[in-house]
Amino acid sequence: MTLRKFMLRTIILQNKYRNYVPVVWSSTRSYEDDNDKRDRYKKYGGAAAAALLGSVLIGTAIRETMDSKKVNTVKVHKIENLKLEAGGMRPDLPTFRADEVSKHDTNGSFWVTYKHGVYDITKFLPSHPGGEQILNAGGLSVEPFWNVYGNHKTEEVFELLETFRIGNLHDDDVVDHSDEELWAKEPARDARLLVRTRRPFNAETPPQHQIAHFDTPNELFFVRQHMPVPELEASSHKLRISIEQGGRSTSRDFSLEDLDKFPQSQLSAALMCAGNRRSEMNKEVKPAKGVGWSGGAVSNALWSGVYLRDVLLHCGVDVDDVEGKHVIFQGSDVDATGANFSTSIPLAQALAADARVLLATRMNGRALPPDHGRPLRAVVPGAPAVRSVKWLEAVTVSERESPSHWHQKDYRSFNASVDWASADFAGAPPVYGMPVTSAVCEPQNGARAPVRGGRVLVRGYAYSGGGAKVVRVDVSPDGGRTWLAARPTHAAGDSPGRHYAWTLWACEVPVQPGQDEMEVWVKATDSNMNTQPERFAHIWNIRGILGNAYHKVTFKLQH
Amino acid sequence: MTLRKFMLRTIILQNKYRNYVPVVWSSTRSYEDDNDKRDRYKKYGGAAAAALLGSVLIGTAIRETMDSKKVNTVKVHKIENLKLEAGGMRPDLPTFRADEVSKHDTNGSFWVTYKHGVYDITKFLPSHPGGEQILNAGGLSVEPFWNVYGNHKTEEVFELLETFRIGNLHDDDVVDHSDEELWAKEPARDARLLVRTRRPFNAETPPQHQIAHFDTPNELFFVRQHMPVPELEASSHKLRISIEQGGRSTSRDFSLEDLDKFPQSQLSAALMCAGNRRSEMNKEVKPAKGVGWSGGAVSNALWSGVYLRDVLLHCGVDVDDVEGKHVIFQGSDVDATGANFSTSIPLAQALAADARVLLATRMNGRALPPDHGRPLRAVVPGAPAVRSVKWLEAVTVSERESPSHWHQKDYRSFNASVDWASADFAGAPPVYGMPVTSAVCEPQNGARAPVRGGRVLVRGYAYSGGGAKVVRVDVSPDGGRTWLAARPTHAAGDSPGRHYAWTLWACEVPVQPGQDEMEVWVKATDSNMNTQPERFAHIWNIRGILGNAYHKVTFKLQH
């Protein structure tokens, strides 16, 4: 992409997602993990608009950011130094409270606000291209309206608006409307989910619901979004399969009806966010970057669809020519730069008969809910959930891994001594499989647990990726001095090397007479005889992923 | 098998392997781990012969032993109470020293010994069926000769011999010839192997040779035998493939020539004894039963042969009917009860295209050496080496796991609190995969390591089973406070989910000024992101297998 083309694209994107631009610019990472920074930017109010007007400068900065390894090239002060317009603070003008502004809502005196800007547009009303619709905004912010009528969001309109500027809206009265457009179509969610972030929506399955069902009900399945949920129609959805070979690319589009013609399969598989249990890692060692998941970023479902392998072979992919090749999955979810979500897995993993990678349309017997990829998603069992791309619109067989920042700058494996300055993302192994882990779901930390017959019932889940089955779960009530064998309460059948479901377990742990508190440790062993590390110290990593140390829970005993 | 038939078989087998019988009878485990008990039995001298004559009683005892879960039903005193003959002590007779016996080596006075027995067979000489050959044994033990001319070892001959008994050989002069027959045909071995037990032969690849070659030279490949090495002819060797289904069994024999007609494949795979690094586990926690391996019970080779999958499919095995089925491998090596070595893997694992189970005839481009299964062995990559059955003569698809004691009573997974009394072997998961592990090969514990440019070079291997590749090796010079990334020096290409070779690595570890000693820790992470436990405490188990804690080595620094 030439610089010129890039800047043009920047301007277009700024218009589309203008309120998000500064946040995303601040980092090549996605913004959801960075609430502090996001809040800081919001305080600057007009920075978004300023960025619009200063798009050449910012565009160049973005480019520098993208080309370099530093993730924070575009700093706040750069944006501050820009000429702030279209809603920025104007120290030279008086400040109004919202109730004062609201009085000016008639043809005779018609004020509106935009972020910190207060505008008297009385004289403009007659020439408003949209006619009298504008009257609805009298005495109010135009922003919610413009979120719907996005044609306002052009450089010309913002310039024009600033010509009517008469003052600043009081800080306390500035309402953040910035998200409304992007998030307006988010699906309804079950109130029982444990919300970690709202925008994008990231929420855990509550522990008591994890152990209540082998297949987590769809509405309780944990949700991990990077962006707003796209709204897609099953009837018109197309999956483009592209095969790149020696600089050439051939593509073919499949409707869901086309995909249905391949053999239908079902797969019981857990999906787990690579950052599951990050909060424990943060607490035991030091904070790592990412959503503060407890142990609820894993659920299990019965997925239905067709095997990606079948579709790729149908498209002429050579099963014997996999070395160094990748399958890139692209979702319909788009970030603020206009980039679709994308990540990849090795082609060998996609084609392995045992890997059972699905193009799934159904989840627990029902159409995929919007939060889980309606109408089509990849399910890459045994891999971190990020590889199971939702709202799947393109699959590309390529000689390169996905170039997206989600793939290149995240979900990679580092040792505990690597920091952000020393992290070599290009050289670090991408995470394509999940290690064995386990967690206590009941009792929870700090809860009161009933003692019956001298024992307390401890329940939880265990899981291992890469096709391995959990074959043993051990529980210790005394800091590892003795270990009790937990019994599986729910587990899928034996399919050596192709086992992708979790295992639910229970253990009746003996209580000592007079004991009023207990710390239990749990660890699982999988069919490759891998087991969990005892503590987080040596597996800590900058992204806080793969936190599979023993789960340690302390609770009160109720005799 | 009826009791009558069993006893008959017992007698026949006792004749064949008579000197081993008491040792094996003492336990349903194989004897090589039990040197103490073996020595104790040897002291009883004639016990083997006694056992022969008391075969009805002993046969019953064997049967009881096999049917019960107790491993020590047949005790020493039972054998003592038998009437000892054919070389047993005869308190009623005088004792001779060997030099006295050796004088009687002519036609005029011809004595021989057999264990504790001294015999004057002067009158027997003319009627000896073997003619004058017998003269070679004048004044000596007949045992080494009979080990070669096994036709002597019949009940009749022993009875006849005892009729010539004149005394006892002095304890100090009794030479143990008992092994000679069984071990007479053991192959020549490379003197550089680190021998742990001689009979059966168990020996490690020396660490400096592990890191010197990606494919360990055949003569340096670690050796782990359960029994004497059988001598088999490639030209006449047959592999019997049997398929059991609903009580019926169909069989088909394949010569090596027949097998050669299937597609030929090559596979770079490490084999690792499940007990590798047991000595560390013993030292750090408490002794477990088994060969005292250091880290040398793993080597890598390029195996050539045909896929078991292809042969089984050719024989009509249904790839979709695998649940609960097993593939039993039987070797030609026979224990003292006459049982062939046998173990099994799940049928699903044998049929999985990615599992790449080989029927191998070649190792590093040469015919399999006798110690490694000549002329045919299974190679079950990623599994503990015990599943890669050598001298393979039968493969059976069965609804049951192998009933052998090697399979039923060994290589199973227990937690650290299970002891021999509480071990439920039937309920414990068999070990079909190997966890991620790593070891420092140089410098060795206690060695002097040269410091060059402020650094010391640390080298070793890393490996993970189940098709996972090692993606990261971390070395810590300071007890886990900091971790350095080791660099792979030799590794096979990427084959996600079907990677079975080891990885050799090196790390230049910085040395502090004035530092004269260093303890390094090493841990590996595999492509499923599993890593090693920090210490052995929580993975210790009664059999001392799967010891994959961090390898910790202390050495002197030579500035």
XYZ file of N, CA and C in Angstrom, chain B residues 140-292:
459
model
N 34.906 -81.314 36.624
C 34.274 -79.977 36.492
C 32.755 -80.062 36.619
N 32.126 -78.932 36.534
C 30.663 -78.891 36.509
C 30.164 -79.250 35.116
N 29.118 -80.047 35.074
C 28.520 -80.372 33.762
C 27.624 -79.245 33.253
N 27.344 -78.315 34.107
C 26.319 -77.314 33.781
C 26.606 -76.518 32.506
N 27.816 -75.961 32.352
C 28.075 -75.213 31.119
C 27.886 -76.079 29.873
N 28.201 -77.350 29.993
C 28.031 -78.245 28.835
C 26.555 -78.487 28.571
N 25.862 -78.724 29.646
C 24.418 -78.956 29.479
C 23.687 -77.706 28.988
N 24.254 -76.551 29.325
C 23.650 -75.323 28.788
C 23.715 -75.329 27.268
N 24.760 -75.948 26.749
C 24.884 -76.032 25.294
C 24.096 -77.235 24.770
N 24.247 -78.372 25.459
C 23.534 -79.579 25.025
C 22.300 -79.751 25.902
N 21.318 -78.960 25.575
C 20.134 -78.840 26.437
C 19.330 -80.113 26.588
N 19.611 -81.120 25.731
C 18.856 -82.365 25.819
C 19.094 -83.101 27.139
N 20.141 -82.714 27.851
C 20.366 -83.319 29.166
C 19.308 -82.908 30.181
N 18.683 -81.788 29.925
C 17.848 -81.212 30.982
C 16.447 -81.806 30.979
N 16.421 -83.094 31.327
C 15.136 -83.784 31.460
C 15.063 -84.374 32.863
N 13.872 -84.667 33.273
C 13.661 -85.237 34.598
C 14.462 -86.542 34.761
N 14.451 -87.340 33.696
C 15.150 -88.626 33.744
C 16.646 -88.447 33.999
N 17.242 -87.517 33.262
C 18.676 -87.301 33.411
C 19.013 -86.823 34.816
N 18.185 -85.904 35.339
C 18.456 -85.413 36.687
C 18.307 -86.542 37.716
N 17.305 -87.360 37.544
C 17.119 -88.494 38.454
C 18.312 -89.448 38.386
N 18.713 -89.722 37.163
C 19.870 -90.586 36.950
C 21.110 -90.002 37.614
N 21.342 -88.719 37.390
C 22.513 -88.050 37.949
C 22.569 -88.227 39.467
N 21.447 -88.035 40.111
C 21.442 -88.096 41.577
C 21.775 -89.512 42.094
N 21.570 -90.495 41.256
C 21.926 -91.865 41.697
C 23.430 -92.018 41.832
N 24.248 -91.097 41.218
C 25.703 -91.156 41.319
C 26.251 -90.215 42.388
N 25.407 -89.630 43.167
C 25.795 -88.595 44.134
C 26.717 -89.173 45.207
N 27.829 -88.461 45.445
C 28.730 -88.906 46.521
C 28.970 -87.807 47.555
N 28.599 -86.532 47.248
C 28.878 -85.493 48.233
C 28.361 -84.121 47.793
N 28.799 -83.120 48.576
C 28.438 -81.726 48.285
C 29.693 -80.945 47.920
N 29.549 -80.050 46.979
C 30.650 -79.134 46.661
C 30.615 -77.997 47.678
N 31.803 -77.599 48.127
C 31.894 -76.510 49.116
C 31.228 -75.249 48.556
N 30.447 -74.613 49.431
C 29.749 -73.367 49.059
C 30.611 -72.408 48.240
N 31.812 -72.189 48.710
C 32.673 -71.186 48.067
C 33.078 -71.588 46.652
N 32.932 -72.844 46.337
C 33.368 -73.318 45.028
C 32.235 -73.477 44.025
N 31.018 -73.260 44.519
C 29.882 -73.398 43.595
C 29.837 -72.178 42.683
N 29.951 -72.416 41.416
C 29.917 -71.331 40.426
C 28.508 -71.263 39.824
N 28.029 -70.063 39.670
C 26.691 -69.900 39.086
C 26.778 -69.973 37.575
N 26.402 -71.094 37.048
C 26.370 -71.241 35.586
C 24.958 -71.082 35.056
N 24.042 -70.735 35.960
C 22.617 -70.867 35.623
C 22.216 -70.028 34.414
N 22.890 -68.906 34.208
C 22.467 -68.013 33.134
C 23.000 -68.421 31.766
N 23.969 -69.269 31.795
C 24.735 -69.447 30.563
C 23.875 -69.787 29.344
N 22.924 -70.662 29.531
C 22.140 -71.051 28.367
C 21.311 -69.877 27.843
N 20.621 -69.257 28.811
C 19.718 -68.178 28.404
C 20.454 -67.015 27.757
N 21.613 -66.736 28.292
C 22.307 -65.523 27.886
C 23.445 -65.801 26.920
N 23.564 -67.076 26.518
C 24.707 -67.450 25.696
C 24.716 -66.706 24.371
N 23.534 -66.372 23.893
C 23.482 -65.785 22.557
C 23.245 -64.278 22.563
N 23.463 -63.621 23.697
C 23.320 -62.164 23.740
C 24.262 -61.530 22.717
N 23.807 -60.508 22.039
C 24.673 -59.880 21.034
C 25.840 -59.140 21.687
N 26.849 -58.884 20.893
C 27.952 -58.040 21.356
C 27.429 -56.612 21.501
N 27.917 -55.896 22.523
C 27.458 -54.524 22.741
C 28.628 -53.554 22.757
N 28.318 -52.322 22.432
C 29.342 -51.279 22.425
C 29.758 -50.978 23.863
N 31.056 -50.939 24.066
C 31.581 -50.763 25.422
C 31.265 -49.377 25.983
N 30.859 -48.437 25.095
C 30.582 -47.085 25.591
C 29.212 -46.956 26.252
N 28.338 -47.913 26.017
C 27.018 -47.855 26.663
C 27.182 -47.880 28.177
N 26.323 -47.150 28.880
C 26.379 -47.118 30.342
C 25.444 -48.203 30.866
N 26.050 -49.297 31.304
C 25.258 -50.479 31.657
C 24.605 -50.290 33.027
N 23.301 -50.488 33.085
C 22.591 -50.446 34.371
C 22.348 -51.853 34.913
N 21.932 -52.799 34.059
C 21.879 -54.222 34.453
C 22.370 -55.026 33.254
N 23.063 -56.151 33.566
C 23.643 -56.931 32.471
C 22.683 -57.993 31.965
N 21.894 -58.575 32.869
C 20.994 -59.655 32.482
C 19.666 -59.477 33.156
N 18.666 -59.016 32.494
C 18.672 -58.597 31.099
C 19.511 -57.344 30.904
N 19.847 -57.085 29.652
C 20.757 -55.994 29.357
C 20.000 -54.669 29.288
N 20.359 -53.767 30.189
C 19.774 -52.437 30.182
C 20.893 -51.425 30.279
N 20.964 -50.549 29.289
C 22.103 -49.640 29.227
C 21.703 -48.330 28.575
N 22.333 -47.260 29.064
C 22.000 -45.923 28.589
C 22.952 -45.444 27.497
N 22.426 -44.595 26.650
C 23.287 -43.830 25.753
C 24.036 -42.811 26.608
N 25.366 -42.775 26.531
C 26.082 -41.766 27.325
C 25.658 -40.358 26.894
N 25.544 -39.446 27.841
C 24.999 -38.115 27.510
C 25.771 -37.405 26.403
N 27.094 -37.552 26.396
C 27.855 -36.858 25.349
C 27.537 -37.420 23.970
N 27.094 -38.662 23.907
C 26.724 -39.228 22.610
C 25.274 -38.905 22.257
N 24.460 -38.612 23.260
C 23.093 -38.168 22.943
C 23.135 -36.870 22.148
N 23.973 -35.934 22.587
C 23.979 -34.622 21.918
C 24.895 -34.574 20.702
N 25.688 -35.624 20.506
C 26.646 -35.604 19.387
C 25.979 -35.896 18.050
N 24.811 -36.550 18.075
C 24.144 -36.948 16.831
C 22.645 -36.726 16.984
N 22.019 -36.222 15.931
C 20.560 -36.144 15.987
C 19.980 -37.554 15.973
N 20.419 -38.386 15.047
C 20.053 -39.794 15.064
C 21.163 -40.563 15.767
N 20.841 -41.106 16.907
C 21.838 -41.839 17.693
C 22.333 -43.035 16.878
N 23.658 -43.213 16.762
C 24.144 -44.407 16.051
C 23.564 -45.674 16.695
N 23.254 -46.649 15.866
C 22.599 -47.869 16.368
C 23.321 -48.468 17.568
N 24.639 -48.493 17.499
C 25.385 -49.171 18.564
C 25.388 -48.377 19.861
N 24.941 -47.097 19.786
C 24.896 -46.277 21.005
C 23.468 -46.017 21.476
N 22.512 -46.545 20.744
C 21.097 -46.379 21.113
C 20.861 -47.112 22.436
N 20.155 -46.467 23.350
C 19.958 -47.097 24.668
C 19.240 -48.436 24.486
N 19.541 -49.369 25.396
C 18.983 -50.721 25.301
C 18.162 -50.995 26.550
N 16.947 -51.464 26.349
C 16.127 -51.823 27.488
C 15.471 -53.168 27.162
N 16.006 -54.214 27.810
C 15.477 -55.562 27.593
C 14.740 -56.035 28.836
N 13.722 -56.852 28.620
C 13.067 -57.527 29.741
C 13.581 -58.946 29.915
N 14.098 -59.495 28.811
C 14.494 -60.899 28.799
C 15.729 -61.040 27.903
N 16.240 -62.273 27.806
C 17.328 -62.479 26.847
C 16.875 -62.119 25.432
N 17.833 -61.773 24.618
C 17.554 -61.376 23.233
C 17.304 -62.618 22.380
N 16.136 -62.730 21.777
C 15.903 -63.893 20.915
C 16.715 -63.790 19.615
N 17.017 -64.942 19.069
C 17.778 -64.967 17.823
C 16.810 -65.375 16.717
N 16.542 -64.466 15.796
C 15.525 -64.720 14.781
C 16.113 -64.550 13.391
N 15.605 -65.306 12.468
C 16.057 -65.244 11.078
C 15.087 -64.399 10.267
N 15.592 -63.351 9.639
C 14.723 -62.500 8.822
C 14.029 -63.316 7.727
N 14.761 -64.242 7.133
C 14.222 -64.945 5.963
C 13.038 -65.828 6.316
N 13.026 -66.338 7.538
C 11.922 -67.234 7.898
C 10.924 -66.586 8.849
N 11.188 -65.334 9.237
C 10.330 -64.708 10.254
C 8.928 -64.446 9.704
N 7.959 -64.719 10.560
C 6.565 -64.463 10.187
C 5.922 -63.557 11.227
N 5.091 -62.653 10.747
C 4.259 -61.847 11.641
C 2.825 -62.337 11.492
N 2.268 -62.782 12.588
C 0.871 -63.247 12.543
C -0.052 -62.093 12.941
N -0.920 -61.701 12.033
C -1.916 -60.662 12.338
C -3.241 -61.368 12.623
N -3.766 -61.171 13.809
C -5.038 -61.810 14.174
C -6.061 -60.736 14.494
N -7.278 -61.027 14.105
C -8.373 -60.098 14.408
C -9.439 -60.850 15.177
N -9.611 -60.458 16.435
C -10.634 -61.069 17.278
C -11.900 -60.232 17.189
N -12.993 -60.921 17.005
C -14.268 -60.190 16.875
C -15.352 -61.106 17.406
N -15.994 -60.663 18.499
C -17.109 -61.428 19.048
C -16.768 -62.897 19.294
N -15.615 -63.140 19.919
C -15.263 -64.517 20.276
C -14.601 -65.300 19.146
N -14.616 -64.750 17.925
C -13.955 -65.446 16.814
C -12.642 -64.745 16.486
N -11.747 -65.489 15.921
C -10.456 -64.909 15.583
C -10.024 -65.395 14.205
N -9.610 -64.450 13.374
C -9.044 -64.841 12.083
C -7.593 -64.370 12.058
N -6.751 -65.187 11.448
C -5.323 -64.882 11.460
C -4.742 -64.980 10.064
N -3.655 -64.281 9.905
C -2.958 -64.342 8.630
C -1.482 -64.084 8.890
N -0.639 -64.860 8.279
C 0.798 -64.701 8.491
C 1.431 -63.893 7.362
N 2.331 -63.020 7.744
C 3.059 -62.212 6.771
C 4.554 -62.465 6.946
N 5.217 -62.786 5.859
C 6.683 -62.805 5.894
C 7.164 -61.362 5.752
N 8.435 -61.128 5.997
C 8.951 -59.766 5.813
C 8.829 -59.334 4.360
N 8.935 -60.314 3.481
C 8.751 -60.014 2.057
C 7.322 -59.548 1.780
N 6.365 -60.206 2.424
C 4.960 -59.789 2.273
C 4.791 -58.351 2.775
N 5.381 -58.058 3.920
C 5.230 -56.714 4.498
C 5.851 -55.661 3.598
N 6.948 -56.054 2.947
C 7.655 -55.110 2.075
C 6.794 -54.621 0.924
N 5.699 -55.336 0.653
C 4.840 -54.924 -0.471
C 3.976 -53.716 -0.122
N 3.840 -53.440 1.169
C 3.097 -52.232 1.563
C 3.982 -51.011 1.336
N 3.341 -49.810 1.249
C 4.163 -48.608 1.021
C 5.225 -48.439 2.112
N 6.435 -48.156 1.672
C 7.546 -47.992 2.612
C 7.546 -46.587 3.187
N 7.832 -46.490 4.470
C 7.872 -45.175 5.108
C 9.087 -45.046 6.002
N 9.413 -43.807 6.253
C 10.491 -43.509 7.181
C 9.971 -42.569 8.240
N 10.504 -42.693 9.417
C 10.010 -41.903 10.542
C 11.173 -41.594 11.468
N 11.393 -40.304 11.712
C 12.399 -39.916 12.702
C 11.705 -39.858 14.051
N 12.095 -40.727 14.937
C 11.410 -40.787 16.235
C 12.383 -41.127 17.339
N 12.193 -40.445 18.443
C 12.895 -40.822 19.663
C 12.101 -41.921 20.342
N 12.796 -42.827 20.985
C 12.141 -43.764 21.896
C 12.705 -43.476 23.282
N 11.810 -43.430 24.244
C 12.228 -43.150 25.614
C 11.575 -44.154 26.548
N 12.392 -44.770 27.382
C 11.831 -45.632 28.413
C 11.006 -44.775 29.366
N 9.834 -45.278 29.753
C 8.976 -44.535 30.683
C 9.690 -44.239 31.990
N 10.727 -45.037 32.297
C 11.452 -44.848 33.555
C 12.677 -43.966 33.431
N 12.882 -43.363 32.249
C 14.028 -42.464 32.087
C 14.035 -41.424 33.216
N 15.215 -41.146 33.747
C 15.422 -40.171 34.837
C 14.865 -40.652 36.182
N 14.619 -41.967 36.274
C 14.097 -42.484 37.553
C 15.048 -42.205 38.726
N 16.349 -42.256 38.450
C 17.315 -42.092 39.550
C 17.161 -40.726 40.214
N 16.809 -39.692 39.416
C 16.584 -38.369 40.011
C 15.366 -38.372 40.921
N 14.312 -39.040 40.441
C 13.081 -39.137 41.225
C 13.358 -39.886 42.544
N 14.103 -40.971 42.430
C 14.479 -41.753 43.609
C 15.208 -40.874 44.619
N 16.123 -40.077 44.109
C 16.985 -39.283 44.972
C 16.200 -38.127 45.599
N 15.372 -37.469 44.791
C 14.693 -36.269 45.299
C 13.540 -36.623 46.228
N 12.877 -37.749 45.991
C 11.685 -38.078 46.794
C 11.954 -39.345 47.611
N 11.804 -40.471 47.011
C 12.101 -41.744 47.683
C 12.194 -42.804 46.602
N 12.877 -43.925 46.894
C 13.111 -44.911 45.840
C 11.821 -45.494 45.277
N 11.790 -45.602 43.981
C 10.702 -46.281 43.288
C 11.298 -47.517 42.635
N 10.431 -48.448 42.288
C 10.891 -49.727 41.754
C 11.280 -49.606 40.284
N 12.434 -50.111 39.928
C 12.808 -50.107 38.521
C 14.281 -49.850 38.307
N 14.699 -50.008 37.070
C 16.092 -49.761 36.687
C 16.470 -48.323 37.062
N 17.638 -48.145 37.620
C 18.055 -46.817 38.081
C 18.568 -45.929 36.975
